[in-house]
XYZ file of C-alpha atoms in Angstrom:
351
model
C -0.089 -0.142 0.085
C 1.071 3.700 -0.559
C 1.828 4.904 2.990
C 1.423 8.792 1.888
C -2.380 7.493 0.690
C -3.328 6.527 4.340
C -0.696 7.524 6.944
C 1.839 9.870 5.209
C 2.854 12.972 5.913
C 3.402 15.152 2.754
C 0.018 15.316 0.741
C -2.605 17.579 1.654
C -5.667 18.875 0.361
C -7.541 22.200 1.332
C -10.910 20.696 1.980
C -9.157 18.373 4.565
C -7.643 20.873 6.654
C -8.004 20.704 10.239
C -6.936 23.374 12.798
C -5.653 23.114 16.154
C -7.833 24.308 18.848
C -4.973 25.536 21.044
C -1.253 27.255 20.777
C 0.023 25.228 23.201
C -0.531 22.218 25.689
C -3.107 22.367 28.092
C -2.006 23.240 31.756
C -4.703 23.300 34.054
C -7.613 23.842 32.040
C -8.564 23.149 28.762
C -9.049 25.666 26.494
C -11.409 24.145 23.736
C -11.918 26.128 20.216
C -12.918 23.036 18.303
C -16.689 22.470 17.235
C -19.151 21.412 19.583
C -20.558 18.091 19.658
C -23.040 16.180 21.735
C -21.180 13.611 23.745
C -23.760 10.866 22.293
C -22.857 11.857 18.482
C -19.941 9.414 16.639
C -17.449 11.503 15.550
C -13.322 11.226 15.376
C -11.386 13.781 17.123
C -7.852 14.003 15.522
C -4.812 14.913 18.266
C -1.314 15.908 18.704
C 0.966 15.390 21.764
C 3.050 18.067 22.641
C 6.756 17.579 22.911
C 6.678 13.793 21.707
C 6.677 12.621 18.265
C 3.193 11.217 18.042
C -0.043 11.974 16.707
C -3.323 10.343 16.639
C -7.305 9.675 16.913
C -10.072 9.145 19.504
C -13.105 8.024 18.130
C -16.905 7.684 19.753
C -18.856 5.473 17.851
C -22.222 5.872 19.919
C -24.971 6.055 17.549
C -23.457 4.999 14.479
C -22.702 1.426 15.916
C -26.127 0.923 17.723
C -27.824 1.624 14.301
C -25.638 -0.471 12.396
C -26.057 -3.575 15.209
C -30.045 -2.836 15.682
C -30.173 -3.861 11.876
C -28.516 -7.293 12.252
C -29.621 -10.067 14.837
C -26.015 -10.692 15.784
C -24.865 -12.941 19.009
C -22.963 -10.489 21.544
C -19.535 -11.665 20.488
C -20.015 -11.177 16.888
C -21.829 -7.910 17.089
C -18.459 -6.492 19.404
C -16.466 -8.030 17.136
C -18.195 -5.481 14.613
C -18.153 -2.509 16.365
C -14.566 -3.511 17.208
C -14.141 -3.375 13.321
C -16.016 -0.281 12.405
C -14.474 1.432 15.521
C -10.971 0.959 13.565
C -11.984 1.645 9.297
C -13.557 5.054 10.944
C -10.059 5.525 12.934
C -7.706 4.422 9.805
C -10.409 6.130 7.414
C -10.304 9.448 8.722
C -6.656 9.512 7.779
C -7.351 10.016 4.474
C -6.149 13.045 2.581
C -8.474 13.316 0.030
C -12.663 11.982 -1.034
C -12.183 7.970 -1.250
C -13.199 4.920 0.317
C -11.136 2.676 3.031
C -12.077 -0.845 2.768
C -11.055 -3.548 5.402
C -11.937 -6.961 4.697
C -11.285 -10.120 6.999
C -11.524 -13.971 5.803
C -11.384 -16.471 8.807
C -11.778 -20.149 8.485
C -13.396 -20.621 11.796
C -16.676 -19.167 13.245
C -16.404 -16.360 11.258
C -15.636 -16.394 7.495
C -15.856 -12.523 6.427
C -16.044 -9.579 8.119
C -16.128 -6.214 5.907
C -16.429 -2.489 7.262
C -15.738 0.147 5.399
C -15.409 4.387 5.546
C -16.113 6.890 3.184
C -14.575 10.075 3.897
C -16.135 13.076 3.630
C -15.801 15.439 0.187
C -15.888 18.641 1.633
C -14.812 20.600 5.253
C -17.529 20.105 7.693
C -19.163 16.939 6.316
C -19.080 13.483 7.723
C -17.675 10.194 7.373
C -19.901 7.299 6.455
C -19.325 3.682 8.059
C -20.754 0.544 7.336
C -20.122 -3.430 7.909
C -21.303 -7.091 8.565
C -20.324 -10.478 9.237
C -21.160 -13.707 7.912
C -20.671 -16.594 11.050
C -21.847 -19.960 11.276
C -24.254 -19.808 13.856
C -23.475 -23.417 15.057
C -20.126 -23.037 15.543
C -20.739 -19.761 17.480
C -22.443 -21.349 19.963
C -19.690 -23.726 20.407
C -17.593 -21.403 20.692
C -19.273 -19.605 23.862
C -19.960 -23.357 25.114
C -16.343 -23.387 25.609
C -15.962 -20.044 26.874
C -15.556 -17.365 24.431
C -13.235 -14.778 25.525
C -14.508 -11.216 22.959
C -10.914 -10.081 24.033
C -9.266 -12.857 21.745
C -11.392 -12.322 19.130
C -8.999 -13.377 16.027
C -8.333 -17.086 17.192
C -11.479 -17.476 18.962
C -13.827 -16.059 16.157
C -11.473 -15.635 12.879
C -8.854 -18.085 13.025
C -6.582 -18.434 10.533
C -7.013 -16.193 7.418
C -5.759 -12.994 6.484
C -7.016 -8.946 7.265
C -6.328 -6.719 4.026
C -6.841 -2.801 3.751
C -7.588 -1.218 0.232
C -7.930 2.480 -0.513
C -10.505 3.107 -3.343
C -10.163 6.486 -4.635
C -12.888 6.273 -7.094
C -13.325 5.379 -11.073
C -10.969 5.652 -13.595
C -7.988 5.031 -10.293
C -5.957 2.341 -9.071
C -7.140 0.779 -5.909
C -4.111 0.148 -3.260
C -3.986 -2.790 -0.939
C -1.963 -3.994 2.074
C -3.045 -7.510 3.406
C -1.575 -8.827 6.973
C -2.180 -11.829 8.174
C -4.743 -12.825 11.603
C -1.449 -13.799 13.861
C -2.558 -11.487 16.422
C -5.900 -11.952 19.325
C -7.341 -8.726 18.207
C -8.211 -6.690 15.513
C -6.106 -3.974 16.933
C -3.553 -5.982 17.041
C -3.319 -7.056 13.263
C -3.954 -3.509 12.539
C -0.455 -2.568 14.499
C 1.490 -5.294 12.950
C 0.588 -4.077 9.427
C 1.684 -0.500 10.167
C 4.890 -1.560 12.132
C 6.051 -4.430 9.795
C 4.267 -2.923 6.433
C 4.694 0.617 6.662
C 7.803 0.671 9.274
C 5.277 3.181 11.128
C 5.135 2.075 14.390
C 1.624 2.024 15.766
C -0.624 1.708 19.219
C -4.082 1.330 18.745
C -6.768 0.361 21.593
C -10.785 -0.238 20.728
C -13.633 -1.169 23.203
C -17.716 -1.585 22.791
C -20.025 -3.052 24.753
C -24.144 -3.078 25.302
C -25.040 -0.408 27.785
C -28.765 0.247 28.588
C -29.273 3.004 26.107
C -27.847 0.728 23.387
C -24.313 -0.282 21.732
C -21.388 1.840 22.706
C -17.966 1.764 21.462
C -14.408 3.737 21.238
C -10.809 3.636 20.165
C -7.653 5.201 20.307
C -5.096 5.069 18.154
C -1.333 6.736 18.176
C 1.218 6.956 15.678
C 4.908 7.951 15.540
C 5.665 10.738 13.795
C 7.818 10.616 10.799
C 11.610 12.103 11.071
C 12.396 14.508 8.822
C 16.529 15.194 9.216
C 15.707 18.263 8.914
C 13.089 21.175 9.651
C 9.383 19.876 9.685
C 5.932 21.154 9.600
C 4.345 20.120 12.924
C 0.620 20.260 12.724
C -2.535 17.711 12.105
C -2.224 15.433 9.216
C 0.942 16.917 7.301
C 2.915 16.377 10.717
C 6.635 16.091 10.532
C 8.933 15.328 13.893
C 12.693 17.527 13.138
C 15.107 15.202 14.332
C 18.686 14.116 13.564
C 20.002 10.822 13.689
C 21.610 11.166 17.130
C 18.161 12.604 18.549
C 16.263 9.370 17.269
C 16.657 7.004 20.428
C 15.526 9.884 22.590
C 12.200 10.725 20.374
C 11.484 6.886 20.113
C 11.575 6.590 24.084
C 9.181 9.751 24.283
C 7.190 7.738 21.822
C 6.888 4.705 23.771
C 5.959 6.962 26.877
C 2.880 8.378 24.909
C 2.120 4.516 23.459
C 2.171 3.491 27.404
C -0.108 6.591 28.200
C -2.793 5.782 25.841
C -2.945 2.332 26.648
C -4.072 2.862 30.132
C -7.084 4.419 28.712
C -10.142 1.838 30.023
C -12.808 0.112 28.448
C -15.304 2.422 30.391
C -13.745 5.377 29.079
C -13.586 4.536 25.991
C -17.472 3.770 25.852
C -18.267 6.623 28.119
C -21.251 9.243 27.199
C -20.001 11.533 29.937
C -16.395 11.698 29.606
C -16.095 13.377 25.981
C -13.470 12.258 23.714
C -11.294 15.541 25.021
C -11.756 15.034 28.673
C -10.130 11.647 27.769
C -7.050 13.074 25.936
C -6.710 15.628 28.683
C -6.645 12.979 30.787
C -4.406 10.690 29.375
C -1.791 13.464 28.557
C -2.163 16.966 30.486
C 1.174 16.274 31.916
C 2.867 16.755 28.533
C -0.196 18.756 26.637
C -2.242 17.947 23.562
C -3.161 19.469 20.826
C -6.634 18.606 18.987
C -8.029 19.403 15.591
C -11.763 19.836 14.419
C -13.639 16.464 15.092
C -15.231 14.722 11.971
C -18.753 13.459 12.205
C -19.625 10.020 11.583
C -22.822 8.722 10.194
C -23.970 5.497 8.532
C -23.414 4.700 4.981
C -25.378 2.060 2.727
C -25.412 2.524 -0.950
C -28.150 -0.051 -1.853
C -31.459 0.691 -3.811
C -33.552 -0.869 -5.727
C -32.534 0.738 -8.932
C -29.317 -0.292 -8.422
C -29.960 -4.523 -7.337
C -32.510 -4.175 -10.639
C -29.220 -3.112 -12.421
C -27.377 -6.273 -11.284
C -30.212 -8.687 -11.548
C -30.568 -7.194 -15.213
C -27.568 -8.885 -16.198
C -29.082 -12.774 -15.409
C -30.874 -14.251 -17.766
C -34.663 -15.586 -17.090
C -33.711 -19.452 -16.347
C -31.111 -18.172 -13.669
C -33.577 -15.774 -12.282
C -36.460 -18.562 -12.168
C -33.958 -20.896 -10.432
C -33.666 -17.798 -8.069
C -37.171 -17.491 -7.086
C -39.199 -18.260 -4.382
C -42.831 -18.448 -4.615
C -42.217 -16.617 -7.830
C -40.086 -13.927 -6.451
C -36.635 -13.270 -6.825
C -35.484 -11.933 -2.851
C -32.660 -9.726 -2.626
C -30.988 -8.761 1.003
C -28.707 -6.525 1.657
C -25.848 -7.446 3.639
C -25.244 -3.970 4.881
C -28.823 -2.872 6.148
C -29.834 -6.252 5.973
C -33.131 -4.298 4.485
C -35.147 -7.127 1.447
C -35.747 -6.054 -2.074
C -38.350 -8.486 -3.648
C -38.260 -8.737 -7.338
C -41.130 -10.457 -9.466
C -39.394 -13.450 -11.208
C -40.119 -14.133 -15.144
C -42.781 -16.593 -15.542
C -40.935 -20.106 -16.251
């Protein structure tokens, strides 16, 4: 995968610019100049640590995850897996610097055979990113996994098994797709993504994801921290264009600062990532207030589903009458959208 497309430091499009909310680190209070969002609103909050070669994203996925999972009757372990995937793709997709789509696909050989989550980046400043996802799994194998003591903290070995995780970037018609693949070798989706960035992109990355069901519905949250690139000279600091000024003899020191930031990030608790009372900015302040952190304008999230009767009708028109008759049940061809679980009914040709 072209590093500049997903996590690079130089490419920039004006409509995706994010402004810092304050000139310096937080001291004893938070100076907040970014646009206000309701705590229950799903959104991604970009940030950068002061004094450390690290930038990141924190995401709150309450309304979006609840809406997507409400359309399906997934058992708890499968729902949590999809919530983790949606959270991860929102964090990674928010790093795109152009209007396009990040598609994350996991292929397994166990309870779950396929998992898809994608993020469509906004085309203009102030617009929302859009996410969707679905899971294909074997209910009998899932019940057996639960009977054996399913641990959702080990979702890869216990639900997906052996396979791979692919990240595909689609910039639209008449463009090449870019894809990166990593084996399902970690315990969680977050660990697999970390291994991809560490090994394929040489970009040290720390990710933590959390999801669960509360009395008011499903909640999910996550946080990612990435090591800034070394420039060997003077570089920009700020937002997605961040470069870190460091000579080779400074690199060890900067790597130590990065590790400190990753340790602080890992202290985020599940209840904090899922909270509807502690805002993402409030959590960032708790984690990083000693050194300071800059926040950038958040990007809202919404549910994306591109299905329509017209689109599905176009697909069915490619089949001949004999094939459509074979597909029919009681004289109708019924097509179900995997993403939103909506049924579309078409009258089959008369045999």
